[in-house]
Short mmCIF file of C-alpha atoms and ligand atoms in Angstrom, two decimals:
data_model
loop_
_atom_site.label_atom_id
_atom_site.label_comp_id
_atom_site.label_asym_id
_atom_site.label_seq_id
_atom_site.Cartn_x
_atom_site.Cartn_y
_atom_site.Cartn_z
CA MET A 263 -1.98 9.87 23.43
CA ASN A 264 1.59 9.20 24.39
CA ALA A 265 4.20 6.90 22.98
CA ILE A 266 5.74 4.83 25.69
CA GLY A 267 8.10 1.91 25.77
CA MET A 268 10.23 3.11 22.87
CA SER A 269 11.96 6.23 21.73
CA ARG A 270 10.06 7.75 18.86
CA ARG A 271 13.15 9.71 17.93
CA ARG A 272 14.88 6.37 17.40
CA PHE A 273 12.00 5.40 15.17
CA ILE A 274 12.38 8.49 13.03
CA GLU A 275 16.12 8.01 12.81
CA LEU A 276 15.39 4.50 11.66
CA GLY A 277 13.16 5.92 8.96
CA ARG A 278 16.04 7.97 7.60
CA ASP A 279 18.51 5.10 7.59
CA THR A 280 18.80 3.58 4.15
CA ALA A 281 21.95 1.57 4.67
CA ALA A 282 20.88 -0.63 7.53
CA VAL A 283 17.78 -1.42 9.48
CA THR A 284 18.02 -0.59 13.15
CA LEU A 285 16.10 -2.86 15.47
CA ALA A 286 16.86 -0.53 18.29
CA THR A 287 14.14 0.00 20.81
CA ALA A 288 14.19 -0.20 24.53
CA ALA A 289 10.99 -2.23 24.29
CA VAL A 290 12.48 -5.11 22.30
CA PRO A 291 13.82 -7.66 24.77
CA GLY A 292 17.42 -8.58 24.17
CA VAL A 293 17.98 -5.91 21.57
CA ALA A 294 20.19 -3.08 22.74
CA LEU A 295 19.54 0.48 21.63
CA GLY A 296 21.54 1.22 18.51
CA GLN A 297 22.02 -2.41 17.49
CA THR A 298 21.61 -2.87 13.75
CA SER A 299 20.94 -5.79 11.47
CA GLY A 300 21.27 -5.98 7.70
CA ARG A 301 18.26 -5.20 5.58
CA PRO A 302 15.50 -7.79 6.03
CA ALA A 303 15.57 -10.77 3.67
CA ALA A 304 12.79 -12.50 1.77
CA SER A 305 12.04 -16.04 2.89
CA GLY A 306 9.35 -18.64 2.26
CA ARG A 307 6.08 -18.85 4.18
CA PRO A 308 3.36 -21.52 4.25
CA MET A 309 0.35 -21.31 1.97
CA PRO A 310 -2.03 -18.76 3.55
CA ASP A 311 -5.39 -19.94 4.91
CA ASP A 312 -8.50 -20.06 2.76
CA VAL A 313 -6.76 -20.04 -0.61
CA SER A 314 -8.76 -21.59 -3.39
CA LEU A 315 -6.50 -22.13 -6.36
CA PRO A 316 -8.15 -22.04 -9.80
CA SER A 317 -8.84 -25.39 -11.41
CA MET A 318 -9.16 -23.99 -14.92
CA PRO A 319 -6.12 -23.21 -17.08
CA GLN A 320 -5.60 -19.52 -17.86
CA ARG A 321 -7.35 -18.10 -20.91
CA SER A 322 -5.57 -17.74 -24.23
CA ARG A 323 -3.90 -14.37 -24.36
CA ARG A 324 -3.54 -11.45 -26.73
CA PRO A 325 -0.17 -11.08 -28.44
CA ASP A 326 0.38 -7.74 -26.71
CA SER A 327 -0.50 -9.06 -23.23
CA VAL A 328 2.02 -8.01 -20.57
CA GLY A 329 3.68 -10.91 -18.70
CA TYR A 330 3.96 -10.35 -14.94
CA ALA A 331 6.20 -12.14 -12.45
CA ILE A 332 4.38 -12.30 -9.10
CA VAL A 333 6.90 -11.82 -6.28
CA GLY A 334 5.56 -13.12 -2.95
CA LEU A 335 2.74 -15.66 -2.81
CA GLY A 336 0.92 -14.41 0.29
CA ASP A 337 -2.67 -13.70 1.16
CA TYR A 338 -3.21 -10.63 -1.01
CA ALA A 339 -1.49 -12.07 -4.07
CA LEU A 340 -3.25 -15.44 -3.92
CA ASN A 341 -6.70 -14.40 -2.70
CA GLN A 342 -7.16 -11.05 -4.42
CA MET A 343 -4.85 -10.12 -7.25
CA MET A 344 -3.88 -13.34 -9.00
CA PRO A 345 -7.48 -14.49 -9.60
CA ARG A 346 -8.20 -11.06 -11.16
CA PHE A 347 -5.58 -11.30 -13.92
CA SER A 348 -8.14 -13.20 -15.99
CA ARG A 349 -10.26 -10.01 -16.02
CA SER A 350 -7.48 -7.84 -17.47
CA PRO A 351 -7.25 -8.63 -21.21
CA ARG A 352 -3.68 -7.37 -21.64
CA SER A 353 -2.19 -8.85 -18.44
CA HIS A 354 -1.16 -12.39 -17.63
CA ILE A 355 0.84 -14.23 -15.00
CA ALA A 356 4.10 -15.26 -16.68
CA ALA A 357 6.24 -16.24 -13.69
CA LEU A 358 6.21 -16.73 -9.93
CA VAL A 359 8.79 -15.97 -7.23
CA SER A 360 8.55 -17.61 -3.81
CA GLY A 361 10.75 -19.03 -1.06
CA ASN A 362 8.50 -22.04 -0.48
CA PRO A 363 9.14 -24.71 -3.17
CA GLU A 364 5.97 -26.70 -2.46
CA LYS A 365 3.78 -23.58 -2.60
CA LEU A 366 5.58 -22.51 -5.78
CA ARG A 367 4.81 -25.86 -7.39
CA ARG A 368 1.14 -25.94 -6.36
CA VAL A 369 0.46 -22.34 -7.38
CA GLY A 370 2.47 -22.74 -10.59
CA GLU A 371 0.47 -25.80 -11.61
CA ALA A 372 -2.84 -24.16 -10.78
CA TYR A 373 -2.05 -21.03 -12.82
CA GLY A 374 -0.35 -22.83 -15.68
CA VAL A 375 3.05 -21.24 -15.00
CA PRO A 376 5.73 -23.58 -16.39
CA ALA A 377 8.33 -25.01 -14.00
CA ASP A 378 11.14 -23.02 -15.63
CA ALA A 379 9.26 -19.78 -14.92
CA ARG A 380 9.11 -20.46 -11.18
CA TYR A 381 11.91 -18.76 -9.27
CA SER A 382 13.14 -18.77 -5.68
CA TYR A 383 14.21 -15.48 -4.08
CA GLU A 384 17.84 -16.52 -4.57
CA GLN A 385 17.20 -16.96 -8.30
CA PHE A 386 15.33 -13.66 -8.65
CA ASP A 387 17.99 -11.84 -10.68
CA ARG A 388 17.79 -14.55 -13.36
CA ILE A 389 14.48 -13.04 -14.51
CA ALA A 390 16.66 -10.64 -16.55
CA ALA A 391 17.14 -13.39 -19.14
CA ASP A 392 13.48 -14.45 -19.15
CA ARG A 393 11.80 -12.73 -22.10
CA ARG A 394 8.38 -14.00 -21.00
CA ILE A 395 8.51 -11.49 -18.13
CA ASP A 396 7.79 -7.82 -18.97
CA ALA A 397 6.92 -6.62 -15.48
CA VAL A 398 7.32 -7.59 -11.85
CA TYR A 399 4.45 -7.29 -9.34
CA ILE A 400 5.93 -6.93 -5.84
CA VAL A 401 3.56 -8.25 -3.14
CA LEU A 402 6.15 -8.80 -0.43
CA PRO A 403 6.19 -7.37 3.10
CA SER A 404 6.63 -3.62 2.77
CA GLY A 405 10.23 -3.48 4.02
CA LEU A 406 11.26 -5.63 1.04
CA HIS A 407 9.62 -3.52 -1.68
CA ALA A 408 12.53 -1.18 -2.36
CA ASP A 409 15.24 -3.79 -2.80
CA TYR A 410 13.13 -5.99 -5.08
CA ALA A 411 12.00 -3.00 -7.14
CA VAL A 412 15.59 -1.86 -7.66
CA ARG A 413 16.65 -5.40 -8.60
CA ALA A 414 13.69 -5.75 -10.98
CA PHE A 415 14.67 -2.51 -12.73
CA ALA A 416 18.26 -3.74 -12.92
CA ALA A 417 16.86 -6.83 -14.66
CA GLY A 418 15.18 -4.55 -17.22
CA LYS A 419 11.60 -5.13 -16.01
CA HIS A 420 8.76 -2.69 -15.28
CA VAL A 421 7.56 -2.60 -11.65
CA LEU A 422 4.09 -2.67 -10.13
CA CYS A 423 4.69 -2.33 -6.38
CA GLU A 424 2.25 -2.79 -3.52
CA LYS A 425 1.56 -0.05 -1.01
CA PRO A 426 3.23 1.41 0.96
CA MET A 427 5.82 2.03 -1.75
CA ALA A 428 8.62 1.63 0.83
CA LEU A 429 9.29 2.43 4.47
CA THR A 430 11.43 5.54 3.90
CA SER A 431 11.34 8.39 1.42
CA ALA A 432 15.00 7.70 0.68
CA ASP A 433 14.06 4.19 -0.47
CA CYS A 434 11.22 5.61 -2.59
CA GLU A 435 13.66 8.01 -4.25
CA ARG A 436 16.05 5.10 -4.86
CA MET A 437 13.26 3.17 -6.59
CA ILE A 438 12.26 6.11 -8.79
CA ALA A 439 15.89 6.74 -9.78
CA ALA A 440 16.40 3.05 -10.63
CA GLY A 441 13.30 3.13 -12.85
CA HIS A 442 14.57 6.21 -14.69
CA ARG A 443 18.01 4.64 -15.17
CA ALA A 444 16.44 1.50 -16.61
CA ASN A 445 13.89 3.48 -18.65
CA ARG A 446 11.13 1.35 -17.17
CA ARG A 447 7.72 2.27 -15.67
CA LEU A 448 6.83 2.25 -11.96
CA MET A 449 3.32 2.08 -10.53
CA ILE A 450 2.16 1.87 -6.91
CA ALA A 451 -0.79 -0.50 -6.49
CA TYR A 452 -3.26 1.98 -5.02
CA ARG A 453 -6.28 0.02 -6.26
CA VAL A 454 -8.77 2.53 -4.78
CA HIS A 455 -8.00 4.94 -7.65
CA PHE A 456 -9.67 2.37 -9.91
CA GLU A 457 -12.69 1.65 -7.68
CA PRO A 458 -15.98 3.17 -8.95
CA HIS A 459 -17.25 4.57 -5.62
CA ASN A 460 -13.98 6.29 -4.85
CA ILE A 461 -13.67 7.61 -8.41
CA GLU A 462 -17.18 9.07 -8.15
CA ALA A 463 -16.41 10.51 -4.70
CA MET A 464 -13.42 12.34 -6.19
CA ALA A 465 -15.64 13.74 -8.98
CA LEU A 466 -18.38 14.80 -6.53
CA MET A 467 -15.89 16.66 -4.37
CA ARG A 468 -14.35 18.36 -7.43
CA ARG A 469 -17.86 19.56 -8.35
CA GLN A 470 -18.33 20.77 -4.76
CA GLU A 471 -21.48 18.70 -4.32
CA ALA A 472 -21.04 19.06 -0.55
CA GLY A 473 -19.84 22.64 -0.95
CA LYS A 474 -16.40 23.77 0.12
CA ILE A 475 -14.68 21.05 2.13
CA ARG A 476 -14.25 21.98 5.78
CA PHE A 477 -13.41 18.62 7.41
CA VAL A 478 -12.31 15.14 6.41
CA ARG A 479 -12.37 12.40 9.04
CA THR A 480 -10.96 8.97 8.31
CA GLU A 481 -10.85 5.78 10.39
CA GLN A 482 -8.85 2.76 9.26
CA LEU A 483 -8.99 0.61 12.36
CA SER A 484 -8.50 -3.07 13.09
CA ARG A 485 -7.46 -5.32 15.95
CA THR A 486 -4.44 -7.40 15.11
CA ASP A 487 -4.03 -10.92 16.41
CA PRO A 488 -0.75 -12.33 15.08
CA SER A 489 -1.22 -15.58 17.01
CA SER A 490 -4.15 -16.54 14.76
CA ARG A 491 -2.21 -15.83 11.53
CA PRO A 492 1.46 -16.41 12.39
CA ALA A 493 2.54 -16.15 8.75
CA GLU A 494 1.57 -12.49 8.89
CA ASN A 495 3.75 -11.61 11.86
CA TRP A 496 5.77 -9.34 9.62
CA ARG A 497 3.12 -6.67 10.21
CA ILE A 498 4.38 -6.18 13.78
CA ASP A 499 8.07 -6.37 12.81
CA ARG A 500 9.44 -2.90 12.35
CA ALA A 501 12.07 -3.81 9.78
CA LEU A 502 9.30 -5.15 7.51
CA ALA A 503 6.35 -2.95 8.50
CA GLY A 504 7.77 0.42 9.61
CA GLY A 505 5.57 2.01 12.27
CA GLY A 506 2.71 -0.46 11.63
CA PRO A 507 -0.92 0.54 11.11
CA LEU A 508 -0.29 3.87 9.38
CA GLU A 509 1.83 2.38 6.57
CA ASP A 510 -0.46 -0.63 6.21
CA TYR A 511 -4.05 0.56 6.67
CA GLY A 512 -3.99 4.25 7.63
CA ILE A 513 -2.41 5.02 4.27
CA TYR A 514 -5.91 4.64 2.77
CA GLY A 515 -7.23 7.46 4.98
CA LEU A 516 -4.22 9.61 4.12
CA GLN A 517 -4.80 8.96 0.43
CA ALA A 518 -8.53 9.73 0.71
CA ALA A 519 -7.86 13.05 2.44
CA LEU A 520 -5.63 14.03 -0.47
CA TYR A 521 -7.74 12.79 -3.38
CA LEU A 522 -10.98 14.20 -1.94
CA THR A 523 -9.63 17.65 -1.07
CA ASN A 524 -7.34 17.59 -4.13
CA GLU A 525 -4.79 19.45 -2.01
CA MET A 526 -1.51 18.84 -0.23
CA PRO A 527 -1.40 19.63 3.51
CA GLU A 528 0.70 22.58 4.62
CA SER A 529 1.04 21.47 8.22
CA ILE A 530 0.63 18.32 10.34
CA THR A 531 0.26 17.56 14.04
CA ALA A 532 0.10 14.00 15.31
CA ALA A 533 0.18 11.59 18.25
CA THR A 534 1.10 7.92 18.55
CA PHE A 535 0.38 5.28 21.15
CA GLN A 536 2.48 2.22 21.92
CA PRO A 537 1.31 0.32 24.99
CA ALA A 538 3.84 -1.22 27.33
CA ASN A 539 3.78 -4.96 27.98
CA ASP A 540 1.82 -5.87 24.88
CA PRO A 541 4.04 -8.10 22.72
CA ARG A 542 2.09 -7.11 19.60
CA PHE A 543 3.40 -3.58 19.98
CA ALA A 544 6.98 -4.17 21.03
CA GLN A 545 8.15 -2.80 17.68
CA VAL A 546 5.21 -1.01 16.04
CA PHE A 547 2.67 1.54 17.18
CA ALA A 548 -0.80 0.44 18.26
CA SER A 549 -2.43 3.68 17.11
CA VAL A 550 -1.58 6.81 15.17
CA ALA A 551 -3.77 9.92 14.95
CA SER A 552 -2.89 12.95 12.88
CA GLN A 553 -4.37 16.26 11.85
CA LEU A 554 -3.58 17.78 8.46
CA THR A 555 -4.30 21.40 7.59
CA PHE A 556 -4.76 22.31 3.93
CA PRO A 557 -4.22 25.67 2.22
CA SER A 558 -7.99 26.04 1.62
CA GLY A 559 -8.58 25.81 5.37
CA ALA A 560 -9.88 22.24 5.20
CA ILE A 561 -8.75 20.07 8.11
CA ALA A 562 -8.36 16.29 7.96
CA GLN A 563 -8.29 14.08 11.04
CA LEU A 564 -6.85 10.64 10.33
CA MET A 565 -7.10 7.75 12.77
CA THR A 566 -5.55 4.35 12.33
CA SER A 567 -4.96 1.48 14.69
CA TYR A 568 -4.08 -2.19 15.04
CA ASP A 569 -5.76 -2.29 18.45
CA SER A 570 -9.28 -1.07 17.95
CA SER A 571 -12.57 -2.54 16.86
CA GLY A 572 -12.75 -2.42 13.08
CA SER A 573 -13.78 0.53 10.98
CA ASN A 574 -13.09 1.79 7.47
CA ILE A 575 -14.77 5.19 7.18
CA VAL A 576 -14.13 8.33 5.17
CA HIS A 577 -16.37 11.26 6.06
CA VAL A 578 -16.24 14.65 4.35
CA ARG A 579 -18.11 17.64 5.69
CA GLY A 580 -18.49 20.62 3.38
CA ASP A 581 -20.16 23.97 3.98
CA THR A 582 -23.40 22.79 2.34
CA GLY A 583 -23.36 19.01 2.68
CA ALA A 584 -21.48 15.82 3.44
CA LEU A 585 -20.10 12.67 1.88
CA ILE A 586 -20.13 9.52 3.99
CA MET A 587 -18.21 6.47 2.77
CA ASP A 588 -18.67 3.45 5.05
CA PRO A 589 -17.06 1.11 4.24
CA ALA A 590 -14.85 3.33 2.12
CA THR A 591 -11.80 1.59 0.69
CA GLY A 592 -12.19 -2.20 0.98
CA TYR A 593 -12.20 -4.91 -1.64
CA GLU A 594 -16.00 -4.82 -2.02
CA GLY A 595 -19.24 -3.80 -0.30
CA HIS A 596 -18.66 -0.04 -0.55
CA LYS A 597 -21.43 2.27 0.63
CA VAL A 598 -21.45 5.96 -0.22
CA ARG A 599 -24.03 8.55 0.78
CA LEU A 600 -24.14 12.15 -0.36
CA GLU A 601 -26.01 14.66 1.75
CA GLY A 602 -26.33 17.89 -0.14
CA ARG A 603 -29.25 19.58 -1.79
CA GLU A 604 -30.72 16.09 -1.60
CA ARG A 605 -29.73 12.95 0.28
CA ARG A 606 -28.85 10.00 -1.92
CA GLU A 607 -27.12 6.66 -1.73
CA LEU A 608 -24.75 6.13 -4.62
CA SER A 609 -24.95 2.82 -6.40
CA LEU A 610 -21.97 2.63 -8.68
CA GLY A 611 -21.46 -0.93 -9.76
CA ASP A 612 -18.99 -3.60 -8.85
CA PRO A 613 -16.07 -2.46 -6.67
CA THR A 614 -14.09 -5.58 -7.55
CA VAL A 615 -13.30 -4.14 -11.00
CA GLN A 616 -10.59 -2.15 -9.17
CA PHE A 617 -8.10 -5.03 -9.23
CA ALA A 618 -8.19 -5.67 -12.98
CA ALA A 619 -8.59 -1.97 -13.84
CA GLN A 620 -5.33 -1.28 -12.04
CA LEU A 621 -3.62 -3.96 -14.13
CA ASP A 622 -5.22 -2.54 -17.29
CA ASN A 623 -3.70 0.88 -16.54
CA PHE A 624 -0.21 -0.49 -15.96
CA SER A 625 -0.27 -2.78 -18.99
CA ALA A 626 -1.46 0.14 -21.17
CA ALA A 627 1.31 2.30 -19.70
CA ILE A 628 3.87 -0.33 -20.71
CA ARG A 629 2.44 -1.04 -24.17
CA ASP A 630 1.04 2.36 -25.20
CA GLY A 631 2.88 4.81 -22.93
CA VAL A 632 -0.35 6.09 -21.28
CA ALA A 633 -0.10 7.97 -18.00
CA ILE A 634 0.00 5.92 -14.80
CA ARG A 635 -2.74 7.06 -12.44
CA THR A 636 -0.75 6.10 -9.32
CA PRO A 637 2.95 6.58 -10.17
CA GLY A 638 5.99 6.21 -7.95
CA GLU A 639 5.92 9.94 -7.26
CA MET A 640 2.54 9.48 -5.54
CA GLY A 641 3.99 6.68 -3.39
CA LEU A 642 6.95 8.92 -2.48
CA ARG A 643 4.61 11.80 -1.59
CA ASP A 644 2.68 9.57 0.81
CA VAL A 645 5.78 8.15 2.48
CA ARG A 646 7.06 11.72 2.98
CA LEU A 647 3.77 12.57 4.69
CA ILE A 648 4.02 9.45 6.86
CA GLU A 649 7.51 10.57 7.92
CA ALA A 650 6.10 14.03 8.69
CA ILE A 651 3.35 12.47 10.83
CA TYR A 652 5.93 10.56 12.88
CA THR A 653 8.10 13.65 13.21
CA ALA A 654 5.13 15.68 14.42
CA ALA A 655 4.25 12.99 16.97
CA ASP A 656 7.87 12.73 18.10
CA THR A 657 8.43 16.43 18.57
CA GLY A 658 4.95 17.32 19.75
CA ARG A 659 5.07 20.24 17.34
CA ALA A 660 3.37 21.09 14.07
CA VAL A 661 5.45 20.12 11.04
CA ARG A 662 5.23 22.53 8.14
CA LEU A 663 5.38 21.11 4.65
CA SER A 664 6.35 22.16 1.15
CA PRO A 665 3.87 21.40 -1.65
CA ASP A 666 5.86 18.23 -2.54
CA GLY A 667 5.37 16.89 0.99
CA LYS A 668 8.93 17.56 2.14
CA MET A 669 9.28 18.81 5.68
CA ARG A 670 10.36 22.44 5.94
CA ARG A 671 13.34 22.90 8.18
P1 NAD B 816 1.23 -11.97 3.57
O1 NAD B 816 1.96 -12.15 4.84
O2 NAD B 816 -0.04 -12.72 3.38
O3 NAD B 816 2.19 -12.35 2.35
C1 NAD B 816 3.51 -11.93 2.29
C2 NAD B 816 4.26 -12.97 1.50
O4 NAD B 816 5.59 -12.47 1.29
C3 NAD B 816 4.44 -14.29 2.25
O5 NAD B 816 3.46 -15.23 1.92
C4 NAD B 816 5.77 -14.79 1.78
O6 NAD B 816 5.54 -15.61 0.66
C5 NAD B 816 6.48 -13.56 1.29
N1 NAD B 816 7.65 -13.24 2.14
C6 NAD B 816 8.91 -13.16 1.69
N2 NAD B 816 9.75 -12.82 2.67
C7 NAD B 816 9.02 -12.71 3.78
C8 NAD B 816 9.34 -12.40 5.13
N3 NAD B 816 10.61 -12.12 5.50
N4 NAD B 816 8.35 -12.35 6.03
C9 NAD B 816 7.07 -12.63 5.65
N5 NAD B 816 6.70 -12.93 4.39
C10 NAD B 816 7.67 -12.98 3.46
O7 NAD B 816 1.01 -10.41 3.36
P2 NAD B 816 0.00 -9.70 2.37
O8 NAD B 816 -1.20 -9.29 3.11
O9 NAD B 816 -0.17 -10.50 1.15
O10 NAD B 816 0.81 -8.33 2.04
C11 NAD B 816 1.84 -8.28 1.08
C12 NAD B 816 1.96 -6.86 0.53
O11 NAD B 816 0.73 -6.49 -0.08
C13 NAD B 816 2.23 -5.78 1.57
O12 NAD B 816 3.05 -4.79 1.04
C14 NAD B 816 0.87 -5.20 1.86
O13 NAD B 816 0.93 -3.85 2.29
C15 NAD B 816 0.23 -5.31 0.50
N6 NAD B 816 -1.23 -5.41 0.58
C16 NAD B 816 -1.96 -4.61 -0.22
C17 NAD B 816 -3.33 -4.68 -0.18
C18 NAD B 816 -4.15 -3.79 -1.07
O14 NAD B 816 -5.36 -3.74 -0.89
N7 NAD B 816 -3.54 -3.13 -2.06
C19 NAD B 816 -3.96 -5.57 0.69
C20 NAD B 816 -3.19 -6.41 1.48
C21 NAD B 816 -1.81 -6.33 1.42
#
């Protein structure tokens, strides 16, 4: 596959730029190469489709329950995470942050969040004085994660941040440093680490139930149609979404390759595709494919796309068996099959516990100091690997890596 219509080197330079976001690409009409804008800003969006707001008031809460401010009232916050707070005994929604006053009011009333705990983006820094808020949950477009995390730490709050952690490793490092300075905890919301099928898959691979891992193949594929969900157009805007499908969806395949092999890759080759004359891909890639080689000799092939029929598969082939996860990393409906000495389907309970279990871990980290299963360092590691994938695609050469995921010069 070839990248056309934009300079991938420009894209990688963009990834290294922490001071300004460059919109430069020959494929963006009216935007000259090298032109820069400020960092993207948060702004209000309409209520997403298909939201059913709760009609019941929130449960009474434990005295040690952690109060979260939800920042960004989009599809994932409203349809997945916010309804699951009621299943995490030590977590509750204490405040909301949104740029849409009417949405803020409706969601605030439905979740029993008082009017004086509803903030606009402009008022965000005032959360410092709000003792009801212990932690901030950042569910904004990815290009906004770093700035809001740093501001939340400056306000003295803990930070649970959606994936990808940020769009550049420099921003990830900035977030980690801000957390250390503030002496506050940072977690990346990789819910799959709390999902029973994926947890069991990790354990099976550690026990070598398919033997020594030889290959991992992952497909995180979808076909994007921004015209049907205009509020989600940020996913094809480079300043907010980076390269596109890899940061958004392919990151699950990257994660799976790492948590199933339990290794870091030592080298990466990759290719990207950006079709000409398709407005969906004026700024982001349509497809990214990469190949990771691990010290054990295992090889992972990762495919991700915004322009393919849908698929969410993780397939491991060992020297004596295989693990097939299809679908592998969604919200529910997981199916996992182990083919080893025997062939068996794994039935492991309700995948939807992943949302609340993730909150349980972060609230326990804040209250009891327990380890965070998916800390900022894991988010940084993954963003470094994403940068390495783009570098490999750009140069057409294998990129060699240090064990911490940094590219070797
Ligand atoms: P979305 O478009 O539905 O919601 C984003 C919200 O951010 C909007 O509703 C709006 O309120 C707010 N916003 C503020 N400034 C904005 C701007 N400039 N442009 C657009 N929106 C702006 O997106 P989403 O699917 O809810 O994704 C939000 C975050 O959650 C992303 O980081 C995404 O990667 C992550 N996510 C994670 C999962 C998961 O399974 N962990 C699933 C979906 C999304």
